[in-house]
Tab-separated table of C-alpha atoms and ligand atoms in Angstrom:
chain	number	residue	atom	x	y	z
A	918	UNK	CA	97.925	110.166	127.549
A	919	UNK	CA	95.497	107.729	126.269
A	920	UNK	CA	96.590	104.774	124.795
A	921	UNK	CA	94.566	105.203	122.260
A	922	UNK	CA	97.079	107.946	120.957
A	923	UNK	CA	100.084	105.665	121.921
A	924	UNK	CA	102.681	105.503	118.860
A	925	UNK	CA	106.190	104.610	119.410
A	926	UNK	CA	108.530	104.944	116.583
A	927	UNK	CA	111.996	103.223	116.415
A	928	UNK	CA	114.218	103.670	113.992
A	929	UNK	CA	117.899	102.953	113.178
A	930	UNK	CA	120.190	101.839	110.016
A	931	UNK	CA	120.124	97.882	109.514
A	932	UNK	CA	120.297	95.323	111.975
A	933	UNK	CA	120.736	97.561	114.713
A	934	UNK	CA	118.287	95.887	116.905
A	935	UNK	CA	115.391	97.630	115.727
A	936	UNK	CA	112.734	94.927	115.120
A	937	UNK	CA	113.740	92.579	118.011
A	938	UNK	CA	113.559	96.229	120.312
A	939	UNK	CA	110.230	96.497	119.090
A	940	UNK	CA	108.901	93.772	119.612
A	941	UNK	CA	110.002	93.347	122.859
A	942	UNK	CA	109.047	96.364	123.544
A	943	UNK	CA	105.141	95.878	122.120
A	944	UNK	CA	105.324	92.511	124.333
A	945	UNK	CA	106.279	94.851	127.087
A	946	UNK	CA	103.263	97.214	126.903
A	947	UNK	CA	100.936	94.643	125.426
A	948	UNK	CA	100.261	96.760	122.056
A	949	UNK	CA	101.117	95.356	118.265
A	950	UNK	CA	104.581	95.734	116.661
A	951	UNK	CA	104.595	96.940	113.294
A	952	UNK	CA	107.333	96.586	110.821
A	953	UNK	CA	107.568	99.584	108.384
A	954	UNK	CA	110.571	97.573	106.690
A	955	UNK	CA	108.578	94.249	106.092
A	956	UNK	CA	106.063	96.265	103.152
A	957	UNK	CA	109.445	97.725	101.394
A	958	UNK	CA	110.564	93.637	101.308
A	959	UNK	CA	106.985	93.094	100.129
A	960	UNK	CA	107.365	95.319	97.316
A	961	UNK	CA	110.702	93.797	96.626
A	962	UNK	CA	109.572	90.213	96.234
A	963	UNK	CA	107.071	91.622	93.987
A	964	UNK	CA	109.678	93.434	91.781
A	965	UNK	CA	111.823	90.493	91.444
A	966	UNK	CA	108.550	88.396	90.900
A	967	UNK	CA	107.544	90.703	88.086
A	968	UNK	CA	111.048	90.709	86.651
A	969	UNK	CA	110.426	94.654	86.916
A	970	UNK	CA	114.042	96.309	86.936
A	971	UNK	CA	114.559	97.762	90.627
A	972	UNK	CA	115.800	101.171	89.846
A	973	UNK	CA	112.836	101.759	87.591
A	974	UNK	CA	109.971	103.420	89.526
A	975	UNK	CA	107.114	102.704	86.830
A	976	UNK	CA	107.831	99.114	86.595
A	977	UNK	CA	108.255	99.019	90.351
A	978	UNK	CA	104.886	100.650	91.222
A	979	UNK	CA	103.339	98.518	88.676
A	980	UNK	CA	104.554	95.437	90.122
A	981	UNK	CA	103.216	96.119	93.279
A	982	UNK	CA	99.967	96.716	91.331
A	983	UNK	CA	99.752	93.565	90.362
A	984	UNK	CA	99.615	92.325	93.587
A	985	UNK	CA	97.649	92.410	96.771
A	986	UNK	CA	99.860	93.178	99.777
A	987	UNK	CA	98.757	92.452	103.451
A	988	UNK	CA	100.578	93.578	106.441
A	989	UNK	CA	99.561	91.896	109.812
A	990	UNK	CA	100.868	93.181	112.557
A	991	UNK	CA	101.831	91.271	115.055
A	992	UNK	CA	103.870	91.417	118.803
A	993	UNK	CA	105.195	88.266	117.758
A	994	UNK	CA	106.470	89.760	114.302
A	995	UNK	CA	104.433	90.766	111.509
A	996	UNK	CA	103.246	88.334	109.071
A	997	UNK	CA	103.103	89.418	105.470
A	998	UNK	CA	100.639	88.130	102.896
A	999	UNK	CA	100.944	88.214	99.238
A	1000	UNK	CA	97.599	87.663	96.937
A	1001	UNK	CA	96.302	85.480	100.010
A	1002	UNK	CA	99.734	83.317	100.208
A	1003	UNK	CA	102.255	84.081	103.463
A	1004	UNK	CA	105.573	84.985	102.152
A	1005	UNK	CA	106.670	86.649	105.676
A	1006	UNK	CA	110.242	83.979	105.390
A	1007	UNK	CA	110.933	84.789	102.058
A	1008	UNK	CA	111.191	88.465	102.920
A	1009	UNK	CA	113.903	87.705	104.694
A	1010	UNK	CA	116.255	86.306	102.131
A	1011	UNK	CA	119.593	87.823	100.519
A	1012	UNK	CA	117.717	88.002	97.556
A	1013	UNK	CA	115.281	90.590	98.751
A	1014	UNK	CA	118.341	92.427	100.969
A	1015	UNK	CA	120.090	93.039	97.536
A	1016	UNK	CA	117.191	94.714	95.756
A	1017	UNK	CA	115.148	96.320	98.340
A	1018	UNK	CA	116.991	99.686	99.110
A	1019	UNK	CA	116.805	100.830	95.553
A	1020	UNK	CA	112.833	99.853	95.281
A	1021	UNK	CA	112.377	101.612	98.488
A	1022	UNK	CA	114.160	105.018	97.240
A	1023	UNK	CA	111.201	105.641	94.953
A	1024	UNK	CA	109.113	108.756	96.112
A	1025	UNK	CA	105.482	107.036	94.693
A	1026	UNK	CA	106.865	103.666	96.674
A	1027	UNK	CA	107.199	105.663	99.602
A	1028	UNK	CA	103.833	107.168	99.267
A	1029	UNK	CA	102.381	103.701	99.034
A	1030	UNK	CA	103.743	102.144	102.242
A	1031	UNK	CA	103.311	105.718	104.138
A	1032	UNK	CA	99.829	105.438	103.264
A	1033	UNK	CA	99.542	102.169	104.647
A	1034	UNK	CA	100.782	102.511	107.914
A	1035	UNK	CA	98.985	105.800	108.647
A	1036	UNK	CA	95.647	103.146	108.505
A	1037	UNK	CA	96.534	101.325	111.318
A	1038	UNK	CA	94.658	102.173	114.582
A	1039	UNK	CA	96.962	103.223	117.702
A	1040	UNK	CA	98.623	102.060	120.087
A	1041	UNK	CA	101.176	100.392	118.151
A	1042	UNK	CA	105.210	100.169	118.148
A	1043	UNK	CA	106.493	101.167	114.548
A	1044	UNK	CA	110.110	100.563	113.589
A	1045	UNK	CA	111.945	101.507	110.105
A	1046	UNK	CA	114.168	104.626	109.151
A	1047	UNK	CA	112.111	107.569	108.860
A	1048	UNK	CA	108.731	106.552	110.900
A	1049	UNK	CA	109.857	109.355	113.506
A	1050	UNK	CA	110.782	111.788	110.886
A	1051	UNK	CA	108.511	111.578	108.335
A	1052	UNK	CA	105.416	109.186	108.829
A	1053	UNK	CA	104.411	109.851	112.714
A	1054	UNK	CA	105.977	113.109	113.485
A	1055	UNK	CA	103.490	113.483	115.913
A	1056	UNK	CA	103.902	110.041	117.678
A	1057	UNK	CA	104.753	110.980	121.417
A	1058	UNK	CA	107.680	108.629	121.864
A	1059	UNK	CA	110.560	108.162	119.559
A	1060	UNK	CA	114.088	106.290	119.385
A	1061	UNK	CA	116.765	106.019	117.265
A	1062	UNK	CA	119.177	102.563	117.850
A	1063	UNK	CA	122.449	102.710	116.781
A	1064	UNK	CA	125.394	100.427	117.067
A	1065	UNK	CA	129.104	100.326	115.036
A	1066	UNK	CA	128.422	98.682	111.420
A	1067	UNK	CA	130.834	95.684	112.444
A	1068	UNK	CA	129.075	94.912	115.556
A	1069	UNK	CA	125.568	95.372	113.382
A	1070	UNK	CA	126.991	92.757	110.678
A	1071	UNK	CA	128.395	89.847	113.477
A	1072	UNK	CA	124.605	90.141	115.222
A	1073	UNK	CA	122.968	89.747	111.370
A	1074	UNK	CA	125.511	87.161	110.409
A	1075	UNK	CA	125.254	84.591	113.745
A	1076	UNK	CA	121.430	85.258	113.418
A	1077	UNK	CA	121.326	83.893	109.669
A	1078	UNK	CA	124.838	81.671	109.929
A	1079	UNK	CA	126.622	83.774	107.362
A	1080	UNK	CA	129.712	84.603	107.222
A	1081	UNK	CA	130.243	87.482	108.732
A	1082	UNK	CA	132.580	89.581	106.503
A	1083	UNK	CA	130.461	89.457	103.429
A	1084	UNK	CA	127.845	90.400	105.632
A	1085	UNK	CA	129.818	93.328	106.852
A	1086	UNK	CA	130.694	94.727	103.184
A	1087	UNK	CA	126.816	94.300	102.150
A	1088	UNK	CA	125.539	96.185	105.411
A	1089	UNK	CA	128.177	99.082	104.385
A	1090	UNK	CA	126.734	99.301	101.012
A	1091	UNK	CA	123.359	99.011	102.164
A	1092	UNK	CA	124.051	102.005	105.029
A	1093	UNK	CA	125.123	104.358	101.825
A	1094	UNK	CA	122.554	103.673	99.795
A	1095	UNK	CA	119.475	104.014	103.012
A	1096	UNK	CA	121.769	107.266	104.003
A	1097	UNK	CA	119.138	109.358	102.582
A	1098	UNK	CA	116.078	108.115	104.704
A	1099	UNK	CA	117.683	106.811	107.485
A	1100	UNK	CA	117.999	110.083	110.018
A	1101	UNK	CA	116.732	110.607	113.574
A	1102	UNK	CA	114.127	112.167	114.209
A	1103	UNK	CA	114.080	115.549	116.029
A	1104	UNK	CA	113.994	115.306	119.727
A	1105	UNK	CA	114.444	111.192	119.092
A	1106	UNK	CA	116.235	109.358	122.150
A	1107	UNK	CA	119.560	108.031	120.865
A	1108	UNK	CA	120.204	104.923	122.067
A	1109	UNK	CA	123.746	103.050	120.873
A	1110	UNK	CA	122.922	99.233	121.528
A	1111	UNK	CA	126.728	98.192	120.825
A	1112	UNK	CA	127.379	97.684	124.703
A	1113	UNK	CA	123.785	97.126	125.687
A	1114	UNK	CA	122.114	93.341	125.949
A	1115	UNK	CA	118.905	93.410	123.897
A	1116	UNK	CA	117.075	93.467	127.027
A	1117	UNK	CA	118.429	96.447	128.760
A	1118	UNK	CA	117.908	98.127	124.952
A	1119	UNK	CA	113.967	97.067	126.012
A	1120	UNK	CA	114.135	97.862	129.171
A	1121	UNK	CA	115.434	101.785	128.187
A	1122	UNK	CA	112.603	102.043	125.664
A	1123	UNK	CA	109.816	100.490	128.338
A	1124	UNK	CA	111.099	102.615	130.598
A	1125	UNK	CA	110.920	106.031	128.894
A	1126	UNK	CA	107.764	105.480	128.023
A	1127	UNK	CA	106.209	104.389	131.200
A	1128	UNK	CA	107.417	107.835	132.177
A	1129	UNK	CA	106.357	109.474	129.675
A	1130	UNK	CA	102.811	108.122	130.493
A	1131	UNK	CA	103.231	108.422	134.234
A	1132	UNK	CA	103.215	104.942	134.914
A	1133	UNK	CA	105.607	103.488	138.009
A	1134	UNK	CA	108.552	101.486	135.726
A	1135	UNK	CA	108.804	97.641	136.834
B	245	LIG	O1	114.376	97.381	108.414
B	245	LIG	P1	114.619	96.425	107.242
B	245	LIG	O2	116.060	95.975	107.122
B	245	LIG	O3	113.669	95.294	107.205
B	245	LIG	O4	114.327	97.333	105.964
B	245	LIG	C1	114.440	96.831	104.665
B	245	LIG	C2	114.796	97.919	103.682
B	245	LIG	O5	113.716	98.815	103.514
B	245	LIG	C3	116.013	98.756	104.038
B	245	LIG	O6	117.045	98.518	103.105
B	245	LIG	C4	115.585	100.178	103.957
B	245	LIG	C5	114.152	100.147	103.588
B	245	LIG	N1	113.311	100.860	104.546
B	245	LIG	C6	113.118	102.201	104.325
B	245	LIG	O7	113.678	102.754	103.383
B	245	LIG	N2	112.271	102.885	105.146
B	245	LIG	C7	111.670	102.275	106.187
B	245	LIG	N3	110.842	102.951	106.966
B	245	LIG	C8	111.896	100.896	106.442
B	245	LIG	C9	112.739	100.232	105.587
């Protein structure tokens, strides 16, 4: 296969190891990582900038409206711009966790970042919840991570310093309410990353895929 044509597509619930996979992973194989999740935080900050009310789809979409939204993709992570102003660490705040799974349940809001990431040029590594599914269903390699919700929520909390109950009862609550979106893929490799190192998670992706392209593995 050319590389040219070279999508991979990894997706999973929250903080099971998707974005770190993927980017080690697009380090791996020298291509970009994108991060499907990082335009549905962009919208987010622009909701709570706007004041709009999350839940409302009009308000939403017109927020977004208001403002221009750059994705850069990046192996290194992807670096989000907001009317010419980086606000790629403010994405990652408890304040955009709390209101960006009812902004991204919009249909139009879904439309929007779809749109966007079917733009990008191949070969690229894509990670969300439904980039396998819904977005590339054509991509030629696809994963879905899994790992137990506790084990998910001590990983999130020693990564931010939180503590890591509260972070366990806000994944939950953010699992139910991403249920929808959040399925594998047909034909998607299952991988559960709750006994794996990150790097052997990496190393099953790499690996696949190599095969898949009929390249020797390392
Ligand atoms: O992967 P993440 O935690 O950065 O995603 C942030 C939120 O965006 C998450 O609550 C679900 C939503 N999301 C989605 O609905 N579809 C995607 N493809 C990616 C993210």
């Amino acid at each position: 296969m050319e590389r040219g044509k070279l999508i991979i597509t990894i997706d999973g619930p929250g903080a099971s190891g998707k974005s770190s996979t993927a980017r080690g992973v697009a380090r791996a194989l020298g291509i970009p990582y994108v991060s499907s999740g990082m335009l549905y935080r962009a919208a987010a900050l622009a909701a709570l900038k706007e004041g709009a009310d999350p839940a409302d789809e009009k308000a939403v979409m017109e927020a977004v409206g208001r403002h221009e939204i750059v994705l850069v993709p990046d192996t290194e992570g992807d670096r989000v711009f907001m009317d010419g102003e980086e606000v790629t660490e403010r994405l990652h705040t408890a304040e955009v966790d709390r209101v960006v799974s009812p902004v991204a349940k919009h249909p139009r809001l879904r439309a929007w970042v779809n749109a966007k990431l079917k733009e990008l040029p191949p070969p690229f590594v894509v990670d969300g919840r439904d980039m396998g599914r819904v977005v590339f269903p054509d991509a030629p390699f696809k994963f879905f991570l899994w790992a137990d919700p506790r084990i998910r929520a001590q990983r999130r909390a020693a990564e931010r310093g939180e503590d890591p109950e509260r972070v366990e009862a806000e994944l939950r609550a953010r699992d139910a309410r991403d249920q929808a979106q959040t399925q594998p893929a047909p034909g998607a490799v299952w991988i559960d990353t709750g006994d794996l190192t990150l790097e052997e998670v990496i190393a099953r992706v790499v690996d696949e895929v190599r095969k898949g392209l009929g390249e020797s593995p390392e």
